[in-house]
mmCIF file with all atom_site columns, C-alpha atoms in Angstrom:
data_model
loop_
_atom_site.group_PDB
_atom_site.id
_atom_site.type_symbol
_atom_site.label_atom_id
_atom_site.label_alt_id
_atom_site.label_comp_id
_atom_site.label_asym_id
_atom_site.label_entity_id
_atom_site.label_seq_id
_atom_site.pdbx_PDB_ins_code
_atom_site.Cartn_x
_atom_site.Cartn_y
_atom_site.Cartn_z
_atom_site.occupancy
_atom_site.B_iso_or_equiv
_atom_site.pdbx_formal_charge
_atom_site.auth_seq_id
_atom_site.auth_comp_id
_atom_site.auth_asym_id
_atom_site.auth_atom_id
_atom_site.pdbx_PDB_model_num
ATOM 1   C CA . MET A 1 1   ? -3.163  2.405   -16.053 1.00 0.00 ? 1   MET A CA 1
ATOM 2   C CA . ILE A 1 2   ? -0.258  0.813   -14.188 1.00 0.00 ? 2   ILE A CA 1
ATOM 3   C CA . ASP A 1 3   ? -0.043  -2.985  -14.292 1.00 0.00 ? 3   ASP A CA 1
ATOM 4   C CA . LEU A 1 4   ? 0.401   -4.146  -10.685 1.00 0.00 ? 4   LEU A CA 1
ATOM 5   C CA . GLN A 1 5   ? 2.650   -7.159  -11.271 1.00 0.00 ? 5   GLN A CA 1
ATOM 6   C CA . LYS A 1 6   ? 4.915   -5.346  -13.723 1.00 0.00 ? 6   LYS A CA 1
ATOM 7   C CA . TYR A 1 7   ? 5.088   -2.320  -11.433 1.00 0.00 ? 7   TYR A CA 1
ATOM 8   C CA . GLN A 1 8   ? 6.058   -4.374  -8.383  1.00 0.00 ? 8   GLN A CA 1
ATOM 9   C CA . GLN A 1 9   ? 8.675   -6.371  -10.297 1.00 0.00 ? 9   GLN A CA 1
ATOM 10  C CA . GLU A 1 10  ? 10.323  -3.271  -11.745 1.00 0.00 ? 10  GLU A CA 1
ATOM 11  C CA . GLN A 1 11  ? 10.354  -1.409  -8.452  1.00 0.00 ? 11  GLN A CA 1
ATOM 12  C CA . SER A 1 12  ? 11.609  -4.433  -6.515  1.00 0.00 ? 12  SER A CA 1
ATOM 13  C CA . GLU A 1 13  ? 14.556  -4.645  -8.886  1.00 0.00 ? 13  GLU A CA 1
ATOM 14  C CA . LYS A 1 14  ? 15.328  -0.973  -8.222  1.00 0.00 ? 14  LYS A CA 1
ATOM 15  C CA . GLY A 1 15  ? 15.235  -1.525  -4.463  1.00 0.00 ? 15  GLY A CA 1
ATOM 16  C CA . TYR A 1 16  ? 12.383  0.891   -3.833  1.00 0.00 ? 16  TYR A CA 1
ATOM 17  C CA . HIS A 1 17  ? 9.308   2.220   -5.548  1.00 0.00 ? 17  HIS A CA 1
ATOM 18  C CA . TYR A 1 18  ? 9.959   5.238   -7.723  1.00 0.00 ? 18  TYR A CA 1
ATOM 19  C CA . PRO A 1 19  ? 7.614   6.863   -8.145  1.00 0.00 ? 19  PRO A CA 1
ATOM 20  C CA . TYR A 1 20  ? 5.391   6.004   -5.198  1.00 0.00 ? 20  TYR A CA 1
ATOM 21  C CA . THR A 1 21  ? 1.929   5.377   -6.624  1.00 0.00 ? 21  THR A CA 1
ATOM 22  C CA . VAL A 1 22  ? -1.660  4.779   -5.539  1.00 0.00 ? 22  VAL A CA 1
ATOM 23  C CA . GLN A 1 23  ? -4.870  4.489   -7.527  1.00 0.00 ? 23  GLN A CA 1
ATOM 24  C CA . LEU A 1 24  ? -8.164  6.080   -6.521  1.00 0.00 ? 24  LEU A CA 1
ATOM 25  C CA . LEU A 1 25  ? -11.066 3.874   -7.618  1.00 0.00 ? 25  LEU A CA 1
ATOM 26  C CA . LEU A 1 26  ? -14.199 5.821   -8.525  1.00 0.00 ? 26  LEU A CA 1
ATOM 27  C CA . GLU A 1 27  ? -17.810 4.892   -9.179  1.00 0.00 ? 27  GLU A CA 1
ATOM 28  C CA . ASN A 1 28  ? -18.327 8.088   -11.192 1.00 0.00 ? 28  ASN A CA 1
ATOM 29  C CA . ASP A 1 29  ? -16.079 10.067  -13.513 1.00 0.00 ? 29  ASP A CA 1
ATOM 30  C CA . VAL A 1 30  ? -14.460 13.165  -11.995 1.00 0.00 ? 30  VAL A CA 1
ATOM 31  C CA . LYS A 1 31  ? -12.841 16.138  -13.716 1.00 0.00 ? 31  LYS A CA 1
ATOM 32  C CA . LEU A 1 32  ? -9.980  17.654  -11.712 1.00 0.00 ? 32  LEU A CA 1
ATOM 33  C CA . ASP A 1 33  ? -9.186  21.358  -11.629 1.00 0.00 ? 33  ASP A CA 1
ATOM 34  C CA . ARG A 1 34  ? -5.465  21.333  -12.433 1.00 0.00 ? 34  ARG A CA 1
ATOM 35  C CA . GLU A 1 35  ? -4.917  24.775  -10.944 1.00 0.00 ? 35  GLU A CA 1
ATOM 36  C CA . LYS A 1 36  ? -5.991  23.519  -7.531  1.00 0.00 ? 36  LYS A CA 1
ATOM 37  C CA . LEU A 1 37  ? -3.898  20.334  -7.522  1.00 0.00 ? 37  LEU A CA 1
ATOM 38  C CA . PRO A 1 38  ? -0.688  19.992  -5.459  1.00 0.00 ? 38  PRO A CA 1
ATOM 39  C CA . GLU A 1 39  ? 2.618   20.654  -7.201  1.00 0.00 ? 39  GLU A CA 1
ATOM 40  C CA . ASN A 1 40  ? 5.471   18.121  -7.559  1.00 0.00 ? 40  ASN A CA 1
ATOM 41  C CA . PHE A 1 41  ? 2.998   15.263  -7.976  1.00 0.00 ? 41  PHE A CA 1
ATOM 42  C CA . VAL A 1 42  ? 1.751   13.448  -11.058 1.00 0.00 ? 42  VAL A CA 1
ATOM 43  C CA . ILE A 1 43  ? -2.031  13.138  -10.960 1.00 0.00 ? 43  ILE A CA 1
ATOM 44  C CA . SER A 1 44  ? -3.685  11.513  -13.949 1.00 0.00 ? 44  SER A CA 1
ATOM 45  C CA . GLU A 1 45  ? -7.037  12.220  -15.490 1.00 0.00 ? 45  GLU A CA 1
ATOM 46  C CA . SER A 1 46  ? -9.655  9.605   -14.661 1.00 0.00 ? 46  SER A CA 1
ATOM 47  C CA . GLU A 1 47  ? -9.420  6.542   -16.893 1.00 0.00 ? 47  GLU A CA 1
ATOM 48  C CA . SER A 1 48  ? -12.267 4.106   -17.463 1.00 0.00 ? 48  SER A CA 1
ATOM 49  C CA . ILE A 1 49  ? -11.751 0.409   -16.720 1.00 0.00 ? 49  ILE A CA 1
ATOM 50  C CA . GLU A 1 50  ? -13.644 -2.838  -17.145 1.00 0.00 ? 50  GLU A CA 1
ATOM 51  C CA . ASN A 1 51  ? -13.578 -6.017  -15.033 1.00 0.00 ? 51  ASN A CA 1
ATOM 52  C CA . PRO A 1 52  ? -12.187 -4.237  -11.938 1.00 0.00 ? 52  PRO A CA 1
ATOM 53  C CA . VAL A 1 53  ? -12.466 -7.265  -9.641  1.00 0.00 ? 53  VAL A CA 1
ATOM 54  C CA . GLU A 1 54  ? -10.271 -9.250  -12.005 1.00 0.00 ? 54  GLU A CA 1
ATOM 55  C CA . ILE A 1 55  ? -7.783  -6.399  -12.438 1.00 0.00 ? 55  ILE A CA 1
ATOM 56  C CA . PHE A 1 56  ? -7.330  -5.868  -8.690  1.00 0.00 ? 56  PHE A CA 1
ATOM 57  C CA . SER A 1 57  ? -7.782  -9.499  -7.620  1.00 0.00 ? 57  SER A CA 1
ATOM 58  C CA . SER A 1 58  ? -4.233  -9.997  -6.301  1.00 0.00 ? 58  SER A CA 1
ATOM 59  C CA . SER A 1 59  ? -4.636  -7.039  -3.929  1.00 0.00 ? 59  SER A CA 1
ATOM 60  C CA . ILE A 1 60  ? -8.185  -7.983  -2.927  1.00 0.00 ? 60  ILE A CA 1
ATOM 61  C CA . ILE A 1 61  ? -6.927  -11.418 -1.829  1.00 0.00 ? 61  ILE A CA 1
ATOM 62  C CA . GLN A 1 62  ? -4.286  -9.822  0.420   1.00 0.00 ? 62  GLN A CA 1
ATOM 63  C CA . THR A 1 63  ? -6.611  -7.231  1.971   1.00 0.00 ? 63  THR A CA 1
ATOM 64  C CA . TRP A 1 64  ? -7.466  -8.563  5.416   1.00 0.00 ? 64  TRP A CA 1
ATOM 65  C CA . ASP A 1 65  ? -8.967  -5.551  7.201   1.00 0.00 ? 65  ASP A CA 1
ATOM 66  C CA . TRP A 1 66  ? -11.856 -4.697  4.857   1.00 0.00 ? 66  TRP A CA 1
ATOM 67  C CA . ALA A 1 67  ? -14.402 -7.466  4.368   1.00 0.00 ? 67  ALA A CA 1
ATOM 68  C CA . ASP A 1 68  ? -16.371 -5.473  1.778   1.00 0.00 ? 68  ASP A CA 1
ATOM 69  C CA . ALA A 1 69  ? -13.382 -4.563  -0.401  1.00 0.00 ? 69  ALA A CA 1
ATOM 70  C CA . GLU A 1 70  ? -14.461 -6.760  -3.311  1.00 0.00 ? 70  GLU A CA 1
ATOM 71  C CA . GLN A 1 71  ? -17.990 -5.353  -3.306  1.00 0.00 ? 71  GLN A CA 1
ATOM 72  C CA . ALA A 1 72  ? -16.586 -1.822  -3.464  1.00 0.00 ? 72  ALA A CA 1
ATOM 73  C CA . ILE A 1 73  ? -14.174 -2.737  -6.246  1.00 0.00 ? 73  ILE A CA 1
ATOM 74  C CA . ALA A 1 74  ? -17.003 -4.222  -8.291  1.00 0.00 ? 74  ALA A CA 1
ATOM 75  C CA . LYS A 1 75  ? -18.586 -0.752  -8.539  1.00 0.00 ? 75  LYS A CA 1
ATOM 76  C CA . THR A 1 76  ? -15.430 0.844   -9.958  1.00 0.00 ? 76  THR A CA 1
ATOM 77  C CA . LYS A 1 77  ? -15.881 2.595   -13.296 1.00 0.00 ? 77  LYS A CA 1
ATOM 78  C CA . THR A 1 78  ? -12.811 4.891   -13.459 1.00 0.00 ? 78  THR A CA 1
ATOM 79  C CA . VAL A 1 79  ? -9.366  5.229   -11.902 1.00 0.00 ? 79  VAL A CA 1
ATOM 80  C CA . ILE A 1 80  ? -7.147  8.194   -11.008 1.00 0.00 ? 80  ILE A CA 1
ATOM 81  C CA . GLU A 1 81  ? -3.440  7.588   -10.346 1.00 0.00 ? 81  GLU A CA 1
ATOM 82  C CA . ILE A 1 82  ? -1.363  9.685   -7.942  1.00 0.00 ? 82  ILE A CA 1
ATOM 83  C CA . SER A 1 83  ? 2.450   9.515   -7.979  1.00 0.00 ? 83  SER A CA 1
ATOM 84  C CA . ASP A 1 84  ? 5.098   11.596  -6.245  1.00 0.00 ? 84  ASP A CA 1
ATOM 85  C CA . GLY A 1 85  ? 7.379   13.423  -8.638  1.00 0.00 ? 85  GLY A CA 1
ATOM 86  C CA . ALA A 1 86  ? 10.818  13.968  -7.095  1.00 0.00 ? 86  ALA A CA 1
ATOM 87  C CA . PRO A 1 87  ? 11.104  12.242  -3.706  1.00 0.00 ? 87  PRO A CA 1
ATOM 88  C CA . GLU A 1 88  ? 14.838  11.450  -3.790  1.00 0.00 ? 88  GLU A CA 1
ATOM 89  C CA . ALA A 1 89  ? 15.713  14.552  -1.746  1.00 0.00 ? 89  ALA A CA 1
ATOM 90  C CA . LEU A 1 90  ? 13.239  13.703  1.023   1.00 0.00 ? 90  LEU A CA 1
ATOM 91  C CA . ALA A 1 91  ? 13.700  11.474  4.052   1.00 0.00 ? 91  ALA A CA 1
ATOM 92  C CA . ARG A 1 92  ? 11.282  8.555   4.010   1.00 0.00 ? 92  ARG A CA 1
ATOM 93  C CA . LYS A 1 93  ? 9.103   9.992   6.805   1.00 0.00 ? 93  LYS A CA 1
ATOM 94  C CA . ASP A 1 94  ? 8.775   13.341  5.059   1.00 0.00 ? 94  ASP A CA 1
ATOM 95  C CA . ARG A 1 95  ? 8.132   11.636  1.741   1.00 0.00 ? 95  ARG A CA 1
ATOM 96  C CA . LEU A 1 96  ? 5.335   9.520   3.176   1.00 0.00 ? 96  LEU A CA 1
ATOM 97  C CA . GLN A 1 97  ? 3.833   12.420  5.120   1.00 0.00 ? 97  GLN A CA 1
ATOM 98  C CA . ASN A 1 98  ? 3.753   14.585  1.996   1.00 0.00 ? 98  ASN A CA 1
ATOM 99  C CA . PHE A 1 99  ? 2.198   11.766  -0.002  1.00 0.00 ? 99  PHE A CA 1
ATOM 100 C CA . HIS A 1 100 ? -0.546  11.243  2.578   1.00 0.00 ? 100 HIS A CA 1
ATOM 101 C CA . ASN A 1 101 ? -1.295  14.974  2.538   1.00 0.00 ? 101 ASN A CA 1
ATOM 102 C CA . VAL A 1 102 ? -1.746  14.939  -1.243  1.00 0.00 ? 102 VAL A CA 1
ATOM 103 C CA . VAL A 1 103 ? -3.917  11.816  -1.227  1.00 0.00 ? 103 VAL A CA 1
ATOM 104 C CA . LEU A 1 104 ? -6.127  13.340  1.461   1.00 0.00 ? 104 LEU A CA 1
ATOM 105 C CA . SER A 1 105 ? -6.585  16.524  -0.562  1.00 0.00 ? 105 SER A CA 1
ATOM 106 C CA . ILE A 1 106 ? -7.612  14.562  -3.670  1.00 0.00 ? 106 ILE A CA 1
ATOM 107 C CA . LEU A 1 107 ? -9.994  12.367  -1.666  1.00 0.00 ? 107 LEU A CA 1
ATOM 108 C CA . GLU A 1 108 ? -12.069 15.411  -0.837  1.00 0.00 ? 108 GLU A CA 1
ATOM 109 C CA . ILE A 1 109 ? -12.455 16.187  -4.544  1.00 0.00 ? 109 ILE A CA 1
ATOM 110 C CA . ALA A 1 110 ? -12.740 12.726  -6.088  1.00 0.00 ? 110 ALA A CA 1
ATOM 111 C CA . GLN A 1 111 ? -14.660 10.903  -3.331  1.00 0.00 ? 111 GLN A CA 1
ATOM 112 C CA . PRO A 1 112 ? -13.336 7.431   -4.312  1.00 0.00 ? 112 PRO A CA 1
ATOM 113 C CA . ILE A 1 113 ? -15.031 4.247   -3.205  1.00 0.00 ? 113 ILE A CA 1
ATOM 114 C CA . ALA A 1 114 ? -11.662 2.574   -2.612  1.00 0.00 ? 114 ALA A CA 1
ATOM 115 C CA . ILE A 1 115 ? -7.916  3.213   -2.773  1.00 0.00 ? 115 ILE A CA 1
ATOM 116 C CA . HIS A 1 116 ? -5.506  0.740   -4.349  1.00 0.00 ? 116 HIS A CA 1
ATOM 117 C CA . TRP A 1 117 ? -2.169  1.201   -2.573  1.00 0.00 ? 117 TRP A CA 1
ATOM 118 C CA . LEU A 1 118 ? 0.299   -0.351  -4.998  1.00 0.00 ? 118 LEU A CA 1
ATOM 119 C CA . PRO A 1 119 ? 3.460   -0.441  -2.821  1.00 0.00 ? 119 PRO A CA 1
ATOM 120 C CA . SER A 1 120 ? 1.684   -2.439  -0.107  1.00 0.00 ? 120 SER A CA 1
ATOM 121 C CA . GLN A 1 121 ? -0.640  -4.388  -2.432  1.00 0.00 ? 121 GLN A CA 1
ATOM 122 C CA . ARG A 1 122 ? -3.873  -3.744  -0.567  1.00 0.00 ? 122 ARG A CA 1
ATOM 123 C CA . ILE A 1 123 ? -7.271  -2.158  -1.012  1.00 0.00 ? 123 ILE A CA 1
ATOM 124 C CA . VAL A 1 124 ? -7.905  0.659   1.451   1.00 0.00 ? 124 VAL A CA 1
ATOM 125 C CA . ASN A 1 125 ? -11.231 1.933   2.742   1.00 0.00 ? 125 ASN A CA 1
ATOM 126 C CA . PRO A 1 126 ? -11.120 5.740   2.173   1.00 0.00 ? 126 PRO A CA 1
ATOM 127 C CA . GLN A 1 127 ? -13.127 6.547   5.300   1.00 0.00 ? 127 GLN A CA 1
ATOM 128 C CA . ARG A 1 128 ? -10.980 4.378   7.538   1.00 0.00 ? 128 ARG A CA 1
ATOM 129 C CA . TYR A 1 129 ? -7.873  5.789   5.877   1.00 0.00 ? 129 TYR A CA 1
ATOM 130 C CA . LYS A 1 130 ? -8.873  9.323   6.878   1.00 0.00 ? 130 LYS A CA 1
ATOM 131 C CA . GLU A 1 131 ? -9.756  8.206   10.391  1.00 0.00 ? 131 GLU A CA 1
ATOM 132 C CA . ASP A 1 132 ? -6.409  6.426   10.801  1.00 0.00 ? 132 ASP A CA 1
ATOM 133 C CA . LEU A 1 133 ? -4.467  9.497   9.709   1.00 0.00 ? 133 LEU A CA 1
ATOM 134 C CA . GLU A 1 134 ? -6.442  11.720  12.049  1.00 0.00 ? 134 GLU A CA 1
ATOM 135 C CA . ALA A 1 135 ? -5.483  9.304   14.831  1.00 0.00 ? 135 ALA A CA 1
ATOM 136 C CA . GLY A 1 136 ? -1.802  9.667   13.935  1.00 0.00 ? 136 GLY A CA 1
ATOM 137 C CA . GLY A 1 137 ? -1.287  6.458   11.933  1.00 0.00 ? 137 GLY A CA 1
ATOM 138 C CA . ILE A 1 138 ? 1.107   7.997   9.435   1.00 0.00 ? 138 ILE A CA 1
ATOM 139 C CA . LEU A 1 139 ? 3.164   4.885   8.576   1.00 0.00 ? 139 LEU A CA 1
ATOM 140 C CA . PHE A 1 140 ? 0.692   2.072   8.796   1.00 0.00 ? 140 PHE A CA 1
ATOM 141 C CA . SER A 1 141 ? -2.299  3.812   7.299   1.00 0.00 ? 141 SER A CA 1
ATOM 142 C CA . SER A 1 142 ? -2.069  1.727   4.125   1.00 0.00 ? 142 SER A CA 1
ATOM 143 C CA . ALA A 1 143 ? 1.701   2.091   3.661   1.00 0.00 ? 143 ALA A CA 1
ATOM 144 C CA . VAL A 1 144 ? 2.420   -1.490  4.683   1.00 0.00 ? 144 VAL A CA 1
ATOM 145 C CA . ASN A 1 145 ? 0.429   -4.698  4.509   1.00 0.00 ? 145 ASN A CA 1
ATOM 146 C CA . VAL A 1 146 ? 0.549   -8.137  6.107   1.00 0.00 ? 146 VAL A CA 1
ATOM 147 C CA . ARG A 1 147 ? 0.339   -10.854 3.480   1.00 0.00 ? 147 ARG A CA 1
ATOM 148 C CA . MET A 1 148 ? 0.013   -14.572 4.175   1.00 0.00 ? 148 MET A CA 1
ATOM 149 C CA . PHE A 1 149 ? 0.574   -17.603 1.960   1.00 0.00 ? 149 PHE A CA 1
ATOM 150 C CA . LYS A 1 150 ? 0.229   -21.317 2.622   1.00 0.00 ? 150 LYS A CA 1
ATOM 151 C CA . ILE A 1 151 ? 2.888   -23.683 1.328   1.00 0.00 ? 151 ILE A CA 1
ATOM 152 C CA . GLU A 1 152 ? 1.264   -26.488 -0.647  1.00 0.00 ? 152 GLU A CA 1
ATOM 153 C CA . GLN A 1 153 ? 1.332   -29.951 0.933   1.00 0.00 ? 153 GLN A CA 1
ATOM 154 C CA . SER A 1 154 ? 2.800   -28.506 4.114   1.00 0.00 ? 154 SER A CA 1
ATOM 155 C CA . ALA A 1 155 ? 1.647   -27.069 7.436   1.00 0.00 ? 155 ALA A CA 1
ATOM 156 C CA . GLU A 1 156 ? 4.049   -24.175 6.964   1.00 0.00 ? 156 GLU A CA 1
ATOM 157 C CA . ARG A 1 157 ? 2.841   -20.674 6.287   1.00 0.00 ? 157 ARG A CA 1
ATOM 158 C CA . ILE A 1 158 ? 4.671   -17.623 4.997   1.00 0.00 ? 158 ILE A CA 1
ATOM 159 C CA . MET A 1 159 ? 3.782   -14.192 6.294   1.00 0.00 ? 159 MET A CA 1
ATOM 160 C CA . ASP A 1 160 ? 5.429   -10.970 5.195   1.00 0.00 ? 160 ASP A CA 1
ATOM 161 C CA . LYS A 1 161 ? 5.142   -7.226  5.413   1.00 0.00 ? 161 LYS A CA 1
ATOM 162 C CA . MET A 1 162 ? 4.989   -5.452  2.086   1.00 0.00 ? 162 MET A CA 1
ATOM 163 C CA . GLY A 1 163 ? 5.519   -1.734  1.620   1.00 0.00 ? 163 GLY A CA 1
ATOM 164 C CA . LEU A 1 164 ? 8.806   -0.868  3.323   1.00 0.00 ? 164 LEU A CA 1
ATOM 165 C CA . THR A 1 165 ? 10.887  -1.533  0.209   1.00 0.00 ? 165 THR A CA 1
ATOM 166 C CA . ALA A 1 166 ? 8.907   1.220   -1.472  1.00 0.00 ? 166 ALA A CA 1
ATOM 167 C CA . LEU A 1 167 ? 10.350  3.647   1.084   1.00 0.00 ? 167 LEU A CA 1
ATOM 168 C CA . GLY A 1 168 ? 13.956  2.492   0.854   1.00 0.00 ? 168 GLY A CA 1
ATOM 169 C CA . CYS A 1 169 ? 13.853  0.000   3.767   1.00 0.00 ? 169 CYS A CA 1
ATOM 170 C CA . ILE A 1 170 ? 13.895  -3.779  3.879   1.00 0.00 ? 170 ILE A CA 1
ATOM 171 C CA . ASP A 1 171 ? 10.651  -5.716  4.080   1.00 0.00 ? 171 ASP A CA 1
ATOM 172 C CA . VAL A 1 172 ? 10.367  -8.519  6.630   1.00 0.00 ? 172 VAL A CA 1
ATOM 173 C CA . GLN A 1 173 ? 9.172   -12.101 6.225   1.00 0.00 ? 173 GLN A CA 1
ATOM 174 C CA . SER A 1 174 ? 8.642   -15.170 8.390   1.00 0.00 ? 174 SER A CA 1
ATOM 175 C CA . VAL A 1 175 ? 8.069   -18.859 7.732   1.00 0.00 ? 175 VAL A CA 1
ATOM 176 C CA . PHE A 1 176 ? 6.214   -20.476 10.646  1.00 0.00 ? 176 PHE A CA 1
ATOM 177 C CA . ILE A 1 177 ? 4.212   -23.480 11.766  1.00 0.00 ? 177 ILE A CA 1
ATOM 178 C CA . ASN A 1 178 ? 1.730   -24.026 14.617  1.00 0.00 ? 178 ASN A CA 1
ATOM 179 C CA . LEU A 1 179 ? 1.602   -20.326 15.516  1.00 0.00 ? 179 LEU A CA 1
ATOM 180 C CA . GLU A 1 180 ? -1.443  -18.093 15.530  1.00 0.00 ? 180 GLU A CA 1
ATOM 181 C CA . PRO A 1 181 ? -1.354  -15.926 12.371  1.00 0.00 ? 181 PRO A CA 1
ATOM 182 C CA . SER A 1 182 ? -2.757  -12.871 14.166  1.00 0.00 ? 182 SER A CA 1
ATOM 183 C CA . LYS A 1 183 ? 0.125   -12.948 16.656  1.00 0.00 ? 183 LYS A CA 1
ATOM 184 C CA . MET A 1 184 ? 2.690   -13.389 13.908  1.00 0.00 ? 184 MET A CA 1
ATOM 185 C CA . GLY A 1 185 ? 1.114   -10.509 12.009  1.00 0.00 ? 185 GLY A CA 1
ATOM 186 C CA . LEU A 1 186 ? 1.368   -8.238  15.059  1.00 0.00 ? 186 LEU A CA 1
ATOM 187 C CA . TYR A 1 187 ? 4.974   -9.300  15.585  1.00 0.00 ? 187 TYR A CA 1
ATOM 188 C CA . LEU A 1 188 ? 5.914   -8.426  12.001  1.00 0.00 ? 188 LEU A CA 1
ATOM 189 C CA . TYR A 1 189 ? 3.970   -5.180  12.330  1.00 0.00 ? 189 TYR A CA 1
ATOM 190 C CA . HIS A 1 190 ? 6.163   -4.045  15.226  1.00 0.00 ? 190 HIS A CA 1
ATOM 191 C CA . LEU A 1 191 ? 9.316   -5.250  13.493  1.00 0.00 ? 191 LEU A CA 1
ATOM 192 C CA . ALA A 1 192 ? 8.376   -3.253  10.383  1.00 0.00 ? 192 ALA A CA 1
ATOM 193 C CA . GLU A 1 193 ? 7.795   -0.193  12.548  1.00 0.00 ? 193 GLU A CA 1
ATOM 194 C CA . TYR A 1 194 ? 11.265  -0.631  14.065  1.00 0.00 ? 194 TYR A CA 1
ATOM 195 C CA . VAL A 1 195 ? 12.855  -0.858  10.614  1.00 0.00 ? 195 VAL A CA 1
ATOM 196 C CA . PHE A 1 196 ? 10.993  2.211   9.414   1.00 0.00 ? 196 PHE A CA 1
ATOM 197 C CA . GLU A 1 197 ? 12.118  4.239   12.423  1.00 0.00 ? 197 GLU A CA 1
ATOM 198 C CA . ARG A 1 198 ? 15.751  3.056   12.450  1.00 0.00 ? 198 ARG A CA 1
ATOM 199 C CA . GLY A 1 199 ? 16.425  2.427   8.775   1.00 0.00 ? 199 GLY A CA 1
ATOM 200 C CA . ASP A 1 200 ? 18.391  -0.434  7.205   1.00 0.00 ? 200 ASP A CA 1
ATOM 201 C CA . VAL A 1 201 ? 19.977  -1.600  10.473  1.00 0.00 ? 201 VAL A CA 1
ATOM 202 C CA . ILE A 1 202 ? 19.364  -5.358  10.208  1.00 0.00 ? 202 ILE A CA 1
ATOM 203 C CA . ARG A 1 203 ? 22.290  -7.028  8.438   1.00 0.00 ? 203 ARG A CA 1
ATOM 204 C CA . ASP A 1 204 ? 22.883  -10.542 7.124   1.00 0.00 ? 204 ASP A CA 1
ATOM 205 C CA . GLY A 1 205 ? 23.440  -12.836 10.098  1.00 0.00 ? 205 GLY A CA 1
ATOM 206 C CA . ASP A 1 206 ? 21.719  -10.540 12.626  1.00 0.00 ? 206 ASP A CA 1
ATOM 207 C CA . THR A 1 207 ? 19.027  -11.988 14.872  1.00 0.00 ? 207 THR A CA 1
ATOM 208 C CA . VAL A 1 208 ? 15.951  -10.331 16.386  1.00 0.00 ? 208 VAL A CA 1
ATOM 209 C CA . GLU A 1 209 ? 14.032  -11.164 19.519  1.00 0.00 ? 209 GLU A CA 1
ATOM 210 C CA . GLY A 1 210 ? 11.336  -13.768 18.950  1.00 0.00 ? 210 GLY A CA 1
ATOM 211 C CA . MET A 1 211 ? 7.717   -13.693 20.043  1.00 0.00 ? 211 MET A CA 1
#
């Protein structure tokens, strides 16, 4: 099974995540029919794990939109990993769309209790994931995540968007004080959407409109 910290460090050094990987967390073991699986993707057999809350703790901490994520993770007995095989020829939107399509197809078979989205470091509710995609949320259905950190002995906070680097774009970050985190999160959300749509258009020394 992929080690989250090692994976993120290696992919950050490369500039983007290759391959793009998620983990389906299952309460029961599932055997996949290889003949019915999508081509050009690497889909592992289910692998048993122990101490899932400890293993996925760094992503649980940064999952803000699912209050019961830890309870779901605690039930995890096995994991299936899904990675794209040869995405270099695809534009980032096509790559992400294809990946979502594959994940959705495996969800119907495996029925996971949670999804660990490695590039964005978050735990995703499978039911909400499907609902978001049906509503047209192709990019932000798990592909990016708002993370927040508090600087010790300071009123400053750091908030960033994680997940764009995995798709060949820059991720965005802000250091702020005396601002409402929810508003800063929404601001970074829209900025990340702009970067995803336009590409690597923000250069050193450029400024963007504030809140």
